[in-house]
Amino acid sequence: MANGPPPDGADGPPEPAPSGIRQFLYYLPYLMRLRWAALVVLISTGLMAALRLPSTFLPKILTEHFDDKAYVFGYLAFVLAALLFGAVVRMATTYVAAWLGERVVFLIRKDAFDRLERLNMLSVFARGPGHFVQQLDRDVYTTRELLENTLTGTIVDIASGLALLIAMFSLKPTLTVAALGIFIVLGVVIRFFNRFVKKYAGQARTMAEGITGALVECIGGFRDIQASGRFPRFAERYQQQVAESARVNVRIRVWGEIAGLLPWLGLSIIVLAVYALGLEKINSLEKLGEIITYTTLLSQFFPAVLAASQWSTSLSMAMPSLIGLRTILDQPDPSAGRTNLEPLVPPIREITFENVGFAIEGQPLVQGLNFSIMGGKFTAIVGQSGAGKTTIFHLLLRLLEPTQGRILINGRALSQVTTDSLRRQMGFIPQRPFIFNTSLLDNLLLAAPESEVKPGQLEACLEFAQLGELIDKRRDEGGLKAIAGYLGNRLSGGEQQRIALGRLFLQSPQIVICDEYTANIDVKTEKLIHEAMRTQFADRTRVVITHQLHTIRGADYIIVLERGRAVDAGTHEELLTRPGTYRDLWSVQQLGN
Ligand SMILES: Nc1ncnc2c1ncn2[C@@H]1O[C@H](COP(=O)(O)OP(=O)(O)O)[C@@H](O)[C@H]1O
Ligand SMILES: [Mg+2]
């Protein structure tokens, strides 16, 4: 179980050095976990290559045995049988390879998704959905393709190439060594061209991320974009991004093709040279057969050279994805090595802030916070917009880690409490709750799995959160089964807030923290909810953020926040006795009423 985000804004280790083979080897364990299937694919691919061999020797057999018709026909029948058997093996291989590829996708996606939990909230929001779609979708498929192609082609092609090389060497040693020399030079040149492939692949990946991100934002902000009447501007920007990406993708193809052209060129030159050099030596039919066999071997060697060159080009193309995916797969487990973690056990006695500060890139959002939240009491945090109120809640929930000082709960540092027990005891109503595009019921069950909901609790929850009317209205859609819509767009703002309240009720946590939860609710509902909160959570630790001061008159303790600092604290009456932010806010709000 992950235990909260790393201490600062960064996530995990720096990007690993981009060495191609090393990046490739990193992903081999995924194949090793499926070694039986991998072995089947490898062996059957090898078998297919071997079954192609008999046809290679046809010229040699024909020239040597042209007077023995039975022998030749027998050999032809053998070649045919090998081809047919090869076709059957091929179908089986396709099936196992497809299964293997999908399984690799599954395993990598599973690991990547599990590691998401380890990421820092700030960096997740800073990167946005495009980044993660790229990683868990395209990067995973690129990696799968590379691994699968390696198994179903490259390894066997290169291995059979080596076998052919031995045959060629025994036929014509000098020529074969000379040919090898040419291939090595070619390899160096191909590597050079592949650097461009890699560079443009990196650019293309970044652009793909941007394109996905733009689309996701466009759907998320659909209403506001439409209402602004500026949809064409978004369309234009999107088209620019897509066009730019198309240009880069063409460049990748071109450089990849140039790199792939070289082996053809090299091999063709060698074949021509063999004919040119061998011409005067052809003084017998055997000699001719030998030369044809050698050039046939050479042409059989084509796939090996091509496979090696294509593999290195594919690797260059895949490199940005291999590296990009690792930034999430390599996330260290924050709870690893922590031995003194303990679950948080109720009752909650006290939550203490000891000189707590949180800064982003040196900019403090809150600093020097020293106060206590008493267990079983009602504490309010007030302050103007941007004062750092929500940040305090994020610190309490360990969605952010203090960059200064520490928070203690029942005398124990928050970092020494298991995060899941902490979050189980804390019920959070954010300023803008996130509503999932599933049923109202699923939305309500976010913090409390169905198995934990006691009989009658759901009805009580609907009553508590004033959701009865909504369910009635959606009777035709199945009541609680009605779908909330993307980002909760089929619900009003107030209904979304009430869903969040319902979640809180079902979770029934020891610590209730609410961030301006009544902001979107009409006054009547708000009053009812306040009442329910007082009765339902009377014995719990309640922390409420608000700037509507009339809602917190009954608070046991009020903390006044100003520009990231706690400038005052006390009860409503105490705070009114002295000049300061609270009294100012109060008189302004009294005037307004
Ligand atoms: N990820 C972020 N990067 C930089 N500044 C941030 C970030 N999140 C919040 N802030 C800033 O921190 C300040 C406090 O934010 P917040 O705690 O949300 O205030 P509020 O009291 O209104 O809840 C605000 O001025 C906000 O602009
Ligand atoms: Mg806020």
GROMACS .gro file of C-alpha atoms in nm, residues 2-262:
model
  261
    2ALA     CA    1   0.141   0.333  -0.097
    3ASN     CA    2   0.184   0.573   0.186
    4GLY     CA    3   0.135   0.922   0.061
    5PRO     CA    4   0.325   1.134  -0.183
    6PRO     CA    5   0.698   1.199  -0.178
    7PRO     CA    6   0.796   1.498   0.035
    8ASP     CA    7   0.844   1.757  -0.235
    9GLY     CA    8   0.671   1.849  -0.558
   10ALA     CA    9   0.883   1.614  -0.769
   11ASP     CA   10   0.790   1.255  -0.843
   12GLY     CA   11   1.055   0.995  -0.794
   13PRO     CA   12   1.384   0.951  -0.971
   14PRO     CA   13   1.521   1.157  -1.259
   15GLU     CA   14   1.469   1.023  -1.609
   16PRO     CA   15   1.701   0.731  -1.679
   17ALA     CA   16   1.984   0.775  -1.928
   18PRO     CA   17   1.857   0.699  -2.279
   19SER     CA   18   2.059   0.391  -2.371
   20GLY     CA   19   1.853   0.192  -2.621
   21ILE     CA   20   1.942  -0.162  -2.527
   22ARG     CA   21   1.919  -0.083  -2.156
   23GLN     CA   22   1.572   0.062  -2.203
   24PHE     CA   23   1.472  -0.248  -2.397
   25LEU     CA   24   1.612  -0.483  -2.133
   26TYR     CA   25   1.408  -0.305  -1.866
   27TYR     CA   26   1.090  -0.442  -2.024
   28LEU     CA   27   1.216  -0.799  -2.072
   29PRO     CA   28   1.096  -0.912  -1.726
   30TYR     CA   29   0.740  -0.866  -1.855
   31LEU     CA   30   0.816  -1.132  -2.117
   32MET     CA   31   0.992  -1.343  -1.856
   33ARG     CA   32   0.671  -1.347  -1.654
   34LEU     CA   33   0.512  -1.507  -1.960
   35ARG     CA   34   0.812  -1.719  -2.047
   36TRP     CA   35   0.622  -2.028  -2.162
   37ALA     CA   36   0.419  -1.838  -2.416
   38ALA     CA   37   0.729  -1.641  -2.516
   39LEU     CA   38   0.920  -1.965  -2.565
   40VAL     CA   39   0.639  -2.113  -2.776
   41VAL     CA   40   0.640  -1.803  -2.996
   42LEU     CA   41   1.016  -1.810  -3.028
   43ILE     CA   42   1.037  -2.182  -3.107
   44SER     CA   43   0.751  -2.179  -3.353
   45THR     CA   44   0.893  -1.872  -3.524
   46GLY     CA   45   1.222  -2.060  -3.550
   47LEU     CA   46   1.039  -2.363  -3.682
   48MET     CA   47   0.873  -2.150  -3.949
   49ALA     CA   48   1.212  -2.020  -4.056
   50ALA     CA   49   1.351  -2.372  -4.065
   51LEU     CA   50   1.056  -2.490  -4.273
   52ARG     CA   51   1.143  -2.229  -4.534
   53LEU     CA   52   1.495  -2.368  -4.564
   54PRO     CA   53   1.428  -2.672  -4.788
   55SER     CA   54   1.319  -2.443  -5.072
   56THR     CA   55   1.653  -2.260  -5.045
   57PHE     CA   56   1.841  -2.567  -5.150
   58LEU     CA   57   1.624  -2.626  -5.459
   59PRO     CA   58   1.881  -2.489  -5.710
   60LYS     CA   59   2.156  -2.702  -5.559
   61ILE     CA   60   1.937  -3.015  -5.552
   62LEU     CA   61   1.819  -2.955  -5.910
   63THR     CA   62   2.169  -2.905  -6.050
   64GLU     CA   63   2.313  -3.200  -5.861
   65HIS     CA   64   2.027  -3.446  -5.918
   66PHE     CA   65   1.865  -3.334  -6.244
   67ASP     CA   66   1.906  -3.687  -6.382
   68ASP     CA   67   1.729  -3.849  -6.086
   69LYS     CA   68   1.363  -3.752  -6.137
   70ALA     CA   69   1.235  -3.955  -5.841
   71TYR     CA   70   1.480  -3.779  -5.609
   72VAL     CA   71   1.383  -3.435  -5.740
   73PHE     CA   72   1.007  -3.506  -5.713
   74GLY     CA   73   1.057  -3.649  -5.366
   75TYR     CA   74   1.238  -3.331  -5.267
   76LEU     CA   75   0.964  -3.113  -5.418
   77ALA     CA   76   0.702  -3.304  -5.218
   78PHE     CA   77   0.913  -3.250  -4.907
   79VAL     CA   78   0.929  -2.874  -4.979
   80LEU     CA   79   0.552  -2.863  -5.026
   81ALA     CA   80   0.489  -3.051  -4.701
   82ALA     CA   81   0.724  -2.816  -4.517
   83LEU     CA   82   0.539  -2.514  -4.657
   84LEU     CA   83   0.198  -2.649  -4.556
   85PHE     CA   84   0.316  -2.741  -4.210
   86GLY     CA   85   0.473  -2.394  -4.188
   87ALA     CA   86   0.133  -2.239  -4.259
   88VAL     CA   87  -0.026  -2.432  -3.972
   89VAL     CA   88   0.256  -2.334  -3.735
   90ARG     CA   89   0.211  -1.976  -3.847
   91MET     CA   90  -0.156  -1.968  -3.750
   92ALA     CA   91  -0.079  -2.112  -3.408
   93THR     CA   92   0.205  -1.864  -3.359
   94THR     CA   93  -0.019  -1.572  -3.452
   95TYR     CA   94  -0.264  -1.678  -3.186
   96VAL     CA   95  -0.008  -1.725  -2.908
   97ALA     CA   96   0.177  -1.405  -3.004
   98ALA     CA   97  -0.147  -1.203  -2.998
   99TRP     CA   98  -0.234  -1.344  -2.658
  100LEU     CA   99   0.118  -1.275  -2.533
  101GLY     CA  100   0.110  -0.918  -2.662
  102GLU     CA  101  -0.221  -0.843  -2.492
  103ARG     CA  102  -0.098  -1.002  -2.172
  104VAL     CA  103   0.211  -0.778  -2.178
  105VAL     CA  104  -0.019  -0.479  -2.227
  106PHE     CA  105  -0.226  -0.595  -1.931
  107LEU     CA  106   0.076  -0.641  -1.702
  108ILE     CA  107   0.238  -0.308  -1.788
  109ARG     CA  108  -0.093  -0.121  -1.759
  110LYS     CA  109  -0.162  -0.285  -1.426
  111ASP     CA  110   0.178  -0.183  -1.290
  112ALA     CA  111   0.148   0.168  -1.430
  113PHE     CA  112  -0.200   0.219  -1.288
  114ASP     CA  113  -0.094   0.086  -0.947
  115ARG     CA  114   0.197   0.331  -0.946
  116LEU     CA  115  -0.037   0.624  -1.021
  117GLU     CA  116  -0.129   0.617  -0.654
  118ARG     CA  117   0.230   0.705  -0.566
  119LEU     CA  118   0.227   1.025  -0.766
  120ASN     CA  119   0.213   1.362  -0.612
  121MET     CA  120  -0.124   1.537  -0.653
  122LEU     CA  121   0.041   1.858  -0.771
  123SER     CA  122   0.239   1.690  -1.046
  124VAL     CA  123  -0.064   1.491  -1.162
  125PHE     CA  124  -0.262   1.812  -1.201
  126ALA     CA  125   0.033   1.995  -1.352
  127ARG     CA  126   0.068   1.725  -1.621
  128GLY     CA  127  -0.296   1.673  -1.699
  129PRO     CA  128  -0.476   1.380  -1.862
  130GLY     CA  129  -0.293   1.391  -2.198
  131HIS     CA  130   0.028   1.285  -2.025
  132PHE     CA  131  -0.127   0.980  -1.864
  133VAL     CA  132  -0.327   0.875  -2.169
  134GLN     CA  133   0.002   0.879  -2.357
  135GLN     CA  134   0.173   0.663  -2.095
  136LEU     CA  135  -0.095   0.407  -2.021
  137ASP     CA  136  -0.221   0.386  -2.375
  138ARG     CA  137   0.016   0.464  -2.660
  139ASP     CA  138   0.342   0.406  -2.475
  140VAL     CA  139   0.222   0.066  -2.357
  141TYR     CA  140   0.118  -0.035  -2.709
  142THR     CA  141   0.445   0.086  -2.858
  143THR     CA  142   0.633  -0.122  -2.601
  144ARG     CA  143   0.415  -0.423  -2.671
  145GLU     CA  144   0.476  -0.393  -3.042
  146LEU     CA  145   0.850  -0.379  -2.996
  147LEU     CA  146   0.854  -0.679  -2.763
  148GLU     CA  147   0.621  -0.881  -2.985
  149ASN     CA  148   0.807  -0.802  -3.305
  150THR     CA  149   1.133  -0.894  -3.138
  151LEU     CA  150   0.994  -1.235  -3.051
  152THR     CA  151   0.807  -1.305  -3.374
  153GLY     CA  152   1.079  -1.187  -3.607
  154THR     CA  153   1.399  -1.027  -3.500
  155ILE     CA  154   1.546  -1.296  -3.276
  156VAL     CA  155   1.479  -1.583  -3.515
  157ASP     CA  156   1.575  -1.384  -3.823
  158ILE     CA  157   1.906  -1.292  -3.667
  159ALA     CA  158   1.965  -1.644  -3.533
  160SER     CA  159   1.891  -1.803  -3.869
  161GLY     CA  160   2.108  -1.533  -4.025
  162LEU     CA  161   2.395  -1.651  -3.812
  163ALA     CA  162   2.336  -2.011  -3.921
  164LEU     CA  163   2.334  -1.900  -4.284
  165LEU     CA  164   2.651  -1.708  -4.222
  166ILE     CA  165   2.824  -2.028  -4.118
  167ALA     CA  166   2.702  -2.200  -4.435
  168MET     CA  167   2.819  -1.905  -4.643
  169PHE     CA  168   3.153  -1.898  -4.465
  170SER     CA  169   3.214  -2.265  -4.540
  171LEU     CA  170   3.135  -2.201  -4.908
  172LYS     CA  171   3.327  -1.875  -4.958
  173PRO     CA  172   3.522  -1.761  -4.650
  174THR     CA  173   3.691  -1.447  -4.787
  175LEU     CA  174   3.382  -1.318  -4.960
  176THR     CA  175   3.174  -1.376  -4.648
  177VAL     CA  176   3.419  -1.189  -4.425
  178ALA     CA  177   3.425  -0.900  -4.675
  179ALA     CA  178   3.041  -0.897  -4.677
  180LEU     CA  179   3.039  -0.888  -4.297
  181GLY     CA  180   3.272  -0.589  -4.301
  182ILE     CA  181   3.030  -0.405  -4.526
  183PHE     CA  182   2.741  -0.485  -4.291
  184ILE     CA  183   2.930  -0.352  -3.991
  185VAL     CA  184   2.996  -0.023  -4.171
  186LEU     CA  185   2.627  -0.016  -4.266
  187GLY     CA  186   2.531  -0.072  -3.904
  188VAL     CA  187   2.725   0.236  -3.796
  189VAL     CA  188   2.560   0.447  -4.069
  190ILE     CA  189   2.214   0.317  -3.976
  191ARG     CA  190   2.273   0.406  -3.614
  192PHE     CA  191   2.355   0.757  -3.723
  193PHE     CA  192   2.031   0.791  -3.919
  194ASN     CA  193   1.834   0.642  -3.632
  195ARG     CA  194   1.936   0.933  -3.414
  196PHE     CA  195   1.707   1.149  -3.624
  197VAL     CA  196   1.432   0.890  -3.595
  198LYS     CA  197   1.464   0.902  -3.219
  199LYS     CA  198   1.469   1.280  -3.207
  200TYR     CA  199   1.153   1.317  -3.415
  201ALA     CA  200   0.981   1.031  -3.233
  202GLY     CA  201   1.036   1.224  -2.911
  203GLN     CA  202   0.883   1.536  -3.064
  204ALA     CA  203   0.590   1.335  -3.200
  205ARG     CA  204   0.524   1.185  -2.858
  206THR     CA  205   0.516   1.523  -2.688
  207MET     CA  206   0.278   1.649  -2.956
  208ALA     CA  207   0.051   1.346  -2.924
  209GLU     CA  208   0.030   1.419  -2.553
  210GLY     CA  209  -0.069   1.779  -2.628
  211ILE     CA  210  -0.328   1.674  -2.885
  212THR     CA  211  -0.495   1.430  -2.646
  213GLY     CA  212  -0.481   1.687  -2.367
  214ALA     CA  213  -0.644   1.950  -2.591
  215LEU     CA  214  -0.928   1.716  -2.683
  216VAL     CA  215  -0.988   1.613  -2.321
  217GLU     CA  216  -0.997   1.979  -2.212
  218CYS     CA  217  -1.229   2.065  -2.498
  219ILE     CA  218  -1.478   1.801  -2.383
  220GLY     CA  219  -1.438   1.900  -2.016
  221GLY     CA  220  -1.487   2.267  -2.098
  222PHE     CA  221  -1.743   2.205  -2.373
  223ARG     CA  222  -2.011   2.420  -2.217
  224ASP     CA  223  -1.785   2.716  -2.149
  225ILE     CA  224  -1.624   2.698  -2.494
  226GLN     CA  225  -1.962   2.682  -2.668
  227ALA     CA  226  -2.098   2.962  -2.451
  228SER     CA  227  -1.799   3.179  -2.535
  229GLY     CA  228  -1.878   3.138  -2.904
  230ARG     CA  229  -1.512   3.067  -2.969
  231PHE     CA  230  -1.531   2.703  -3.069
  232PRO     CA  231  -1.368   2.774  -3.407
  233ARG     CA  232  -1.064   2.913  -3.227
  234PHE     CA  233  -1.024   2.584  -3.040
  235ALA     CA  234  -1.075   2.391  -3.361
  236GLU     CA  235  -0.809   2.599  -3.531
  237ARG     CA  236  -0.561   2.545  -3.250
  238TYR     CA  237  -0.634   2.173  -3.252
  239GLN     CA  238  -0.581   2.155  -3.628
  240GLN     CA  239  -0.251   2.338  -3.595
  241GLN     CA  240  -0.133   2.084  -3.340
  242VAL     CA  241  -0.243   1.792  -3.556
  243ALA     CA  242  -0.082   1.938  -3.868
  244GLU     CA  243   0.246   1.997  -3.685
  245SER     CA  244   0.240   1.640  -3.556
  246ALA     CA  245   0.171   1.511  -3.908
  247ARG     CA  246   0.483   1.691  -4.036
  248VAL     CA  247   0.697   1.534  -3.766
  249ASN     CA  248   0.549   1.190  -3.828
  250VAL     CA  249   0.640   1.217  -4.196
  251ARG     CA  250   0.996   1.301  -4.093
  252ILE     CA  251   1.010   0.990  -3.875
  253ARG     CA  252   0.894   0.777  -4.166
  254VAL     CA  253   1.143   0.929  -4.406
  255TRP     CA  254   1.444   0.890  -4.176
  256GLY     CA  255   1.328   0.540  -4.087
  257GLU     CA  256   1.303   0.454  -4.458
  258ILE     CA  257   1.649   0.593  -4.527
  259ALA     CA  258   1.789   0.380  -4.247
  260GLY     CA  259   1.597   0.079  -4.385
  261LEU     CA  260   1.715   0.139  -4.741
  262LEU     CA  261   2.082   0.097  -4.657
   0.00000   0.00000   0.00000
